[in-house]
XYZ file of C-alpha atoms in Angstrom:
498
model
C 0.000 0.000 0.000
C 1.498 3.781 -0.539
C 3.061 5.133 2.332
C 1.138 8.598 1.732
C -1.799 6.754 2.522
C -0.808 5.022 5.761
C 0.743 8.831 6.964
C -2.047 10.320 6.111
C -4.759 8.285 8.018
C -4.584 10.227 11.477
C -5.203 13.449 9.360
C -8.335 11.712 7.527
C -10.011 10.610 10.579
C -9.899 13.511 12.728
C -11.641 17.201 11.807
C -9.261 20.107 10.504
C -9.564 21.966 14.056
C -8.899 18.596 16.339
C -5.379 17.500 14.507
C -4.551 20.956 14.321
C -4.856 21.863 18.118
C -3.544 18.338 18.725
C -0.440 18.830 16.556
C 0.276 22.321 18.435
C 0.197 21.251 21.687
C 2.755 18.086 20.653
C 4.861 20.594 19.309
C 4.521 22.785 22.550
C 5.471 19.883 24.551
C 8.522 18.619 22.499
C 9.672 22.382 22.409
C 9.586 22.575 26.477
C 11.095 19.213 26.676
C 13.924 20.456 24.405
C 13.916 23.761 26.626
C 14.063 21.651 29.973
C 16.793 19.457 28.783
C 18.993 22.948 27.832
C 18.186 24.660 31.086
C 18.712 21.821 32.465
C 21.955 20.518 30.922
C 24.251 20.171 33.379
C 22.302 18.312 36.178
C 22.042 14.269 35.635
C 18.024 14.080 35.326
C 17.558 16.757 32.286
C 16.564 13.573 31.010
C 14.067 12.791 33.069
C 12.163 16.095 32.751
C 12.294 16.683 29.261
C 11.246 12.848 28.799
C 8.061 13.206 31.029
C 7.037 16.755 28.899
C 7.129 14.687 26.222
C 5.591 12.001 27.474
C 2.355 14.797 28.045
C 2.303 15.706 24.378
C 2.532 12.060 23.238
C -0.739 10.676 25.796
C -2.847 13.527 24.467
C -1.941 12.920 20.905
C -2.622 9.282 21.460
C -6.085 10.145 23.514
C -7.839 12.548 21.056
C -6.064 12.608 17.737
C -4.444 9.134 16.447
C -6.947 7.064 18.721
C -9.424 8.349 15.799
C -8.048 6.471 13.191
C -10.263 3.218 15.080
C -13.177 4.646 14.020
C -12.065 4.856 10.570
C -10.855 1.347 10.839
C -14.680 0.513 12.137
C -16.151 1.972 8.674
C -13.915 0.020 6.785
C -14.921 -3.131 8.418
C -18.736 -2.594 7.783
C -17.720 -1.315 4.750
C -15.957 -4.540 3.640
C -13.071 -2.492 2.398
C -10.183 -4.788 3.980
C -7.538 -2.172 2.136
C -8.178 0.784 3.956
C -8.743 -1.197 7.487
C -5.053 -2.662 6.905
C -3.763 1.209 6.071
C -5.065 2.613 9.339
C -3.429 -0.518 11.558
C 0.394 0.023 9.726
C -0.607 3.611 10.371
C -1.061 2.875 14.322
C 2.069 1.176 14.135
C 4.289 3.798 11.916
C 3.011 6.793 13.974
C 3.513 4.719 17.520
C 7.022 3.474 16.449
C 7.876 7.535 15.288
C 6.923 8.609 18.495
C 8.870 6.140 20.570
C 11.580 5.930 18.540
C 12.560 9.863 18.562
C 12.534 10.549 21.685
C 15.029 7.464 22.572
C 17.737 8.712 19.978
C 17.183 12.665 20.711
C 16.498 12.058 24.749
C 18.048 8.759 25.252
C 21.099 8.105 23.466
C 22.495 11.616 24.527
C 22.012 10.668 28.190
C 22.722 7.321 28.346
C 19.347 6.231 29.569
C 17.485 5.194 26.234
C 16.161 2.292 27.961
C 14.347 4.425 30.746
C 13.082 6.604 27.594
C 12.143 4.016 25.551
C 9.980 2.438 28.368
C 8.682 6.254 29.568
C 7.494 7.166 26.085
C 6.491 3.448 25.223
C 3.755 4.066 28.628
C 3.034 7.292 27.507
C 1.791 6.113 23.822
C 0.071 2.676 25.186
C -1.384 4.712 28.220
C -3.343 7.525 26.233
C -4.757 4.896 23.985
C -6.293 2.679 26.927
C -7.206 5.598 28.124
C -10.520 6.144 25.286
C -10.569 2.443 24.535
C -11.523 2.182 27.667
C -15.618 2.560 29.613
C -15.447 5.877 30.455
C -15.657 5.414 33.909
C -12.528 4.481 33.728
C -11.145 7.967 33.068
C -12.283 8.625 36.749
C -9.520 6.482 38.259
C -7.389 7.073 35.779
C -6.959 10.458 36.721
C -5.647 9.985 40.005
C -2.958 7.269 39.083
C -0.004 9.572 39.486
C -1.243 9.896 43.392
C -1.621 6.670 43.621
C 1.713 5.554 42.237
C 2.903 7.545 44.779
C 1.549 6.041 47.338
C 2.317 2.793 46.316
C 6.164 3.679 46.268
C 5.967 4.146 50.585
C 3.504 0.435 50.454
C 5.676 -1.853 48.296
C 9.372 0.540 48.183
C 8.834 1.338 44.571
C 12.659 2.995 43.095
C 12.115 6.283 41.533
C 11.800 6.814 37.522
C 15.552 7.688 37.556
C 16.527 4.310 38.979
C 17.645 1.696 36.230
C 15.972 -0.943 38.967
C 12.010 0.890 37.893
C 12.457 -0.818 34.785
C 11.034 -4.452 35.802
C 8.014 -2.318 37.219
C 7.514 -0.095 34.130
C 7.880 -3.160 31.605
C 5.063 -5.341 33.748
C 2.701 -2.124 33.281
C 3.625 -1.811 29.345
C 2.436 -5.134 29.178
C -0.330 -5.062 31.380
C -1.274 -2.021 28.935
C -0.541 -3.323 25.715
C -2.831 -7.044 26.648
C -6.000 -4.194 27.208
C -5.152 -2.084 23.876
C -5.137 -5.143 21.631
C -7.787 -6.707 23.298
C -10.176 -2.953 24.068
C -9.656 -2.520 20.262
C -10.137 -6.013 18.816
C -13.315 -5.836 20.849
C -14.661 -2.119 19.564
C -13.523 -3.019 16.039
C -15.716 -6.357 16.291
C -18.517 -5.270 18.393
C -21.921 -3.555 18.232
C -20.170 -0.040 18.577
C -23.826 1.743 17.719
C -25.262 0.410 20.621
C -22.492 1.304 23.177
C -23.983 3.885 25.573
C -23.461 5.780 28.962
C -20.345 5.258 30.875
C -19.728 1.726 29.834
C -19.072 2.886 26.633
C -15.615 3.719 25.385
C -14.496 7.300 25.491
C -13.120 7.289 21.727
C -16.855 6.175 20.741
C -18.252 9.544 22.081
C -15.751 11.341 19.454
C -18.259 10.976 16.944
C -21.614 11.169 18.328
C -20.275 14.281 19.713
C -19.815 16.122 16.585
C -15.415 15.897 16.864
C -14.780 14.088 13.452
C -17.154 16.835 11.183
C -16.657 19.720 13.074
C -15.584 19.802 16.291
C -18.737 20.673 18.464
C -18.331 17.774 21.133
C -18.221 20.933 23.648
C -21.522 21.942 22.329
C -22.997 18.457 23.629
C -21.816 18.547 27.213
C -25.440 19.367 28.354
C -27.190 17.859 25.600
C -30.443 15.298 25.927
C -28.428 12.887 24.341
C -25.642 12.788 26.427
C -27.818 13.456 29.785
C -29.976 10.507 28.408
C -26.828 8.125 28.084
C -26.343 8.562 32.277
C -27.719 5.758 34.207
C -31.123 6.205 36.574
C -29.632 7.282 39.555
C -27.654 10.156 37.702
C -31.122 11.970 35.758
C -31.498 14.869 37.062
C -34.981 15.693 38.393
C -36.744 18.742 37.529
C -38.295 21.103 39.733
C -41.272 22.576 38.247
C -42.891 24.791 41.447
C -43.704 28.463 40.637
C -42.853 28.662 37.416
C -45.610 30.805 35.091
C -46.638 34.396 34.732
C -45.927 35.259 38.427
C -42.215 34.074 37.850
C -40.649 35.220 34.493
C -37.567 34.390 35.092
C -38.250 30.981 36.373
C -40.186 30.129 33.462
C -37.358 31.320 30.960
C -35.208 28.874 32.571
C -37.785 25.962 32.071
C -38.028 27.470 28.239
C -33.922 27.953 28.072
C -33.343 23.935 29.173
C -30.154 21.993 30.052
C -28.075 22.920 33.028
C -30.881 26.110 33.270
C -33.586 23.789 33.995
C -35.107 24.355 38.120
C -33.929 21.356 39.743
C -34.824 19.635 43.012
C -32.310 19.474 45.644
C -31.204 15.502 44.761
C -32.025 16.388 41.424
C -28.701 19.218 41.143
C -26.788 16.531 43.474
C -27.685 13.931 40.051
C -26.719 16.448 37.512
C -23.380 16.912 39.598
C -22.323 13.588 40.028
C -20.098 13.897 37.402
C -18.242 16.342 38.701
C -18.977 15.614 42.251
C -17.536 12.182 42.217
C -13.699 12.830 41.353
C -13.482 15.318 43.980
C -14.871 13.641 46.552
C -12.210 10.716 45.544
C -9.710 13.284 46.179
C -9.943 12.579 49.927
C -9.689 8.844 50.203
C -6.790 9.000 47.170
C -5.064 11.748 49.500
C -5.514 9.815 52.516
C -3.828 6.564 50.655
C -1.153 8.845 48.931
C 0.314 9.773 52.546
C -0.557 6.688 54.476
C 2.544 5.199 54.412
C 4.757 8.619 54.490
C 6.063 8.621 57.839
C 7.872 11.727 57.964
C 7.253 14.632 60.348
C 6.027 16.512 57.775
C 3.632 14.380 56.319
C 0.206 16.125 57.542
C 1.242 19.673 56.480
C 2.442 17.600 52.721
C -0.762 16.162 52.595
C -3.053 18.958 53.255
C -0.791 21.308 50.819
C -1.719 18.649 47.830
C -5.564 18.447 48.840
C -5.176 22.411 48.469
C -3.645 22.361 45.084
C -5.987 19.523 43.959
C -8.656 21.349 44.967
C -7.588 24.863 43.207
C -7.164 22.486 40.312
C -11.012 21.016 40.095
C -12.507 24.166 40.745
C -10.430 26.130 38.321
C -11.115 23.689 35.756
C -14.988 22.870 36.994
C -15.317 26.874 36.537
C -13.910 26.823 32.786
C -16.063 23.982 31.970
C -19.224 25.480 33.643
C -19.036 28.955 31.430
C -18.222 27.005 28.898
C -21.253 25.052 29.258
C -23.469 28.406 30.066
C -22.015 30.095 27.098
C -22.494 27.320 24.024
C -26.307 26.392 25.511
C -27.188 30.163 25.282
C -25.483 30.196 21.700
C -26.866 27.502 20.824
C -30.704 28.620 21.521
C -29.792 31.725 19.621
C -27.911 30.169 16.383
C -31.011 27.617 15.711
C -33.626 28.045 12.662
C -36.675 26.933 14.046
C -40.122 27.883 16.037
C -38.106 27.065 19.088
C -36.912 30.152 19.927
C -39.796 32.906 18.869
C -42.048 30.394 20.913
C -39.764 32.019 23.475
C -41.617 35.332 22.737
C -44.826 33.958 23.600
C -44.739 33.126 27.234
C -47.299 35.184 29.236
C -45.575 38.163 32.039
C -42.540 38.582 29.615
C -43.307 42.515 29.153
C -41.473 44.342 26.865
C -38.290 46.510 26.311
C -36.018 46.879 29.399
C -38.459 44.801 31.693
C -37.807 41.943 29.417
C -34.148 42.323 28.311
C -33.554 42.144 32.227
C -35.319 38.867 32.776
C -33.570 37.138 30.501
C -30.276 38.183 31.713
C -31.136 37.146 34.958
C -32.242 33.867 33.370
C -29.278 33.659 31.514
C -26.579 34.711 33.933
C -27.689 34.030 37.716
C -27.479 30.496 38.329
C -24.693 30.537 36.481
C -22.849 33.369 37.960
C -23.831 32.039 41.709
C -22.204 28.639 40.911
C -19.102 30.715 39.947
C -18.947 32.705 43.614
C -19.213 29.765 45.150
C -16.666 28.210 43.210
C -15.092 31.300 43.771
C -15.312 30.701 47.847
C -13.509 27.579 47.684
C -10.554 28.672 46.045
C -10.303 31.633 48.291
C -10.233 28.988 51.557
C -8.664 26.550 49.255
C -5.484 28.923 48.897
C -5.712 30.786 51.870
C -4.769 27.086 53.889
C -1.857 26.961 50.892
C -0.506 30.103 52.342
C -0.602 29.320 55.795
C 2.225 26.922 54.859
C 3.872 28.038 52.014
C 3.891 31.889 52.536
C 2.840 33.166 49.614
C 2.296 36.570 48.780
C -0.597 38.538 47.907
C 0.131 38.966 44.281
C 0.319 35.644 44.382
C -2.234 34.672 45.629
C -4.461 37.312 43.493
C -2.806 35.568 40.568
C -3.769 32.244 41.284
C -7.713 33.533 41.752
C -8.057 35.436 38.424
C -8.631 32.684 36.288
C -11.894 32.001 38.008
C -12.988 35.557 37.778
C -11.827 35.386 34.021
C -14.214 32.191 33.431
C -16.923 34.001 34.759
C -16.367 37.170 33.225
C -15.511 35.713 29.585
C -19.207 33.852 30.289
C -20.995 36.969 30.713
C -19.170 38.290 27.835
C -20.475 35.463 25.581
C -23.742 36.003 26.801
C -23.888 39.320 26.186
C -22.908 39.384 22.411
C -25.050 35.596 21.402
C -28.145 37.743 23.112
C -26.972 40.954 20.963
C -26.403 39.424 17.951
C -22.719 40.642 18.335
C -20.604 37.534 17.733
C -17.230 38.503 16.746
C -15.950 36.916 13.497
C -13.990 33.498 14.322
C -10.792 34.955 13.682
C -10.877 37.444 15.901
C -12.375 35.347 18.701
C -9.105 32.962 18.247
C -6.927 35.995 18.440
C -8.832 36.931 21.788
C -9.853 33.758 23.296
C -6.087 32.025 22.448
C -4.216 34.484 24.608
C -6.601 33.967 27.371
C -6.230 30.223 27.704
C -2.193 30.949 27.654
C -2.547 33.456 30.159
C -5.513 31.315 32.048
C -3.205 28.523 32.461
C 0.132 30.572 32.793
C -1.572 32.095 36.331
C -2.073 28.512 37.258
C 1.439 26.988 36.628
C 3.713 30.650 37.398
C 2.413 31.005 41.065
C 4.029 27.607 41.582
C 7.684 28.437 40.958
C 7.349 31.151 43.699
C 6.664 28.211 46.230
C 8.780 26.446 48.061
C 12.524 26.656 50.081
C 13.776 27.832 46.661
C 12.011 29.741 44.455
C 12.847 30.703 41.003
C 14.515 34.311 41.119
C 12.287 35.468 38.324
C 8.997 34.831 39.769
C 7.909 38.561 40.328
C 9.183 39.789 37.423
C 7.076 37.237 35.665
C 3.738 37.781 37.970
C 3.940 41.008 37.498
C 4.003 41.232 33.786
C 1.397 38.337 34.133
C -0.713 40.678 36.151
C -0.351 43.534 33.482
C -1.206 40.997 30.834
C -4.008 40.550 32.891
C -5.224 43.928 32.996
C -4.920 44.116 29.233
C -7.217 41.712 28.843
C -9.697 42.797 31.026
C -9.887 45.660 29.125
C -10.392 43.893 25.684
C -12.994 41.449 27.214
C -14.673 44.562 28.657
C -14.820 45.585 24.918
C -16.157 43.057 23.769
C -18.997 43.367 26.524
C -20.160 46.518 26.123
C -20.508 45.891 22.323
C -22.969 43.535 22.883
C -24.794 45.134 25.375
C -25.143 47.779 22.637
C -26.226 45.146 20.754
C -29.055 44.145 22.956
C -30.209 47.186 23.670
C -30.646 47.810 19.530
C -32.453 44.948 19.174
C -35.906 45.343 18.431
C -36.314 42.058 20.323
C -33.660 39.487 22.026
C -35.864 36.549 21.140
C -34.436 36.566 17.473
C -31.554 34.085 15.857
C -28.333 35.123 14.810
């Protein structure tokens, strides 16, 4: 078969936007790697850290780009076109063996320790793929293996990743790893994949029901019937339809608006949130287990500093994903051609003019913007006990809480210009939105290297242009929000699609 064909499998299986952001942030990662091992030249584990940057570039790759190609493998076979299924499985192998193989002779053979490499990157590859071919409930645990790996090195005296002796440890999970990838894909490629639902099914299945091989819109299904369907009983939500109708417009516009919006009963929010709920209640008992066998004096203080930073983690994260979530059902409503949304129009106490405009920003924003304070409260206590025992300053602590205040600000920004009709053209939302993930996860990693015995001598410099960035980009987001306030304000009425 050509070889143009196998390479270019991975780019035929995956949408334009999904192999492009996947091929920048491989590239990302194999440029810090090669900036680690430079900064890092003259100690004896440069090797180590570049390896395991890598090793970050290479899982995601695996999880949401090349992992694609088995769905393309799973047309051929109903297809009956034997030629193509044989292209994408030398294409699994040429793109696995590429990016196992470089790292070894750029990483390895410089240092001496291709073997500890070649296993590292070897994990990293086999490790993203289990991770989709797997029942999604899997990605729960999954998540905290690094915790739990360290706990098991104070249970059964695990060496380190730098010790040749980790070797016979890292070779029994490769093949632990490689058994479930032949046997997970063997499986999906011979199975009843259409009739895979819920959390039993495998992640890499939900890649195309959730819009990622046309275009990309798998974000625009995280509150979808479908996928809310998919959950088992005990994880419906249950609706809560008391005092809604003309006495409560704003209550009623929720009903109308759907999704995460709907009223909910008290157990019925606690089953909507079980998804999220879940992995950070396993924080505790994974923390507890991480430190159990840790007997040194300074154990407790350890311990509670890596609850804190887990914590500031989900709800930094659980705040980006609920604006997100906010901001694509609102667009959504407003981007459809149908009766749905003049019906809108038609519910009885809406008013008119400003009456109206302001009950559906409270509809629109308030539930939505109260989940972010309180979000907001536990990273506030969450990094307050961090600085109790690490000392941190104020700037860096105001550093570390911006992001959530620029998840719920961007929210009410998208909000504001879906309702006004004021999208900004998709280029220029890249050139806005692109900086503020950089600088969104920049405030998350930059407080860190002003932590600790030694801290890195440029860490105010770089929080305080961080900060200024900051500030810039308030103002452009501000912008951006009073244009389509403007815009709502013009309208002859909100209820009309862009």
């Amino acid at each position: 078969m050509p070889l143009i064909d196998i390479l270019m499998v991975p780019w035929r299986s995956a949408s334009r936007a999904l192999r492009w952001l996947s091929l920048a942030i491989v590239i990302a990662c194999a440029l810090c790697a090669a900036a680690i091992g430079l900064h890092m030249r003259f100690s004896d584990r440069w090797w180590l850290g570049s390896c395991l940057i890598y090793c970050v570039g290479a899982g995601y790759a695996w999880a949401f780009w090349l992992s694609t190609s088995l769905l393309l493998a799973i047309d051929a076979r109903k297809l009956r076109l034997p030629g193509m299924q044989r292209a994408v499985h030398a294409s699994v192998l040429l793109y696995g063996s590429l990016m196992i193989g470089l790292p070894t002779l750029v990483i390895g053979a410089p240092s001496a320790h291709a073997w500890q490499v070649l296993l590292l990157a070897t994990l990293a590859v086999t490790g993203g793929l289990a991770f989709v071919l797997l029942p999604r409930w899997c990605a729960m645990v999954v998540g905290f293996l690094p915790a739990l790996g360290t706990s098991a090195r104070y249970f059964f005296q695990l060496p380190s990743l730098s010790d040749p002796r980790w070797l016979d440890w890292g070779a029994l999970a490769l093949a632990v790893l490689l058994i479930v990838d032949v046997l997970r894909w063997r499986q999906l490629l011979h199975g009843d994949t259409d009739n895979e639902l819920g959390f039993g099914s495998a992640m890499v299945l939900q890649f195309r029901r959730q819009g990622t091989l046309n275009n990309w819109n798998g974000l625009q299904q995280l509150d979808s019937g479908q996928m809310i369907r998919q959950r088992p009983d005990w994880m419906q939500p249950r609706a809560d339809l008391r005092r809604t109708g003309p006495q409560s417009t704003v209550r009623s516009l929720r009903v109308a608006l759907g999704g995460w919006y709907m009223p909910k009963t008290m157990a019925g929010h606690l089953r909507a949130s079980a998804p999220v709920l879940l992995p950070v209640l396993l924080m505790v008992p994974v923390m507890a287990l991480m430190f159990a066998g840790n007997h040194r004096a300074d154990a407790p203080n350890i311990a509670l500093i890596g609850f804190g930073a887990g914590l500031v983690w989900c709800v930094l994260f659980g705040g980006l994903m609920l604006a997100a979530m906010a901001t694509v059902l609102i667009r959504q409503r407003w981007q459809r051609t149908n009766a749905e949304l003049p019906l809108l129009a038609l519910l009885p106490g809406l008013g008119d003019g400003q009456y109206l405009r302001h009950s559906l920003l409270r509809a629109a924003l308030t539930i939505p913007l109260l989940t972010q304070l309180l979000l907001s409260a536990i990273l506030l206590i969450a990094a307050l006990a961090a600085a109790r025992f690490m000392h941190l300053d104020r700037l860096t602590l105001l550093l570390i809480a911006l992001p959530q205040f620029a998840a719920a600000g961007t929210m009410v920004v998208q909000v504001l210009c879906t309702l006004g009709g004021r999208k900004l053209p998709t280029w220029i939302e890249w050139l806005v939105y692109v900086p503020l993930f950089v600088l969104f996860f920049l405030s998350i990693f930059v407080p860190a290297t002003a932590m600790g015995k030694h801290p890195w001598q440029g860490a105010d410099l770089t929080q305080s242009l961080l900060l200024a960035a900051w500030a810039v980009m308030a103002m452009v987001l501000a912008w951006i929000g009073r244009r389509g306030w403007q815009g709502l304000l013009a309208r002859p009425h909100p209820f009309m699609s862009n």
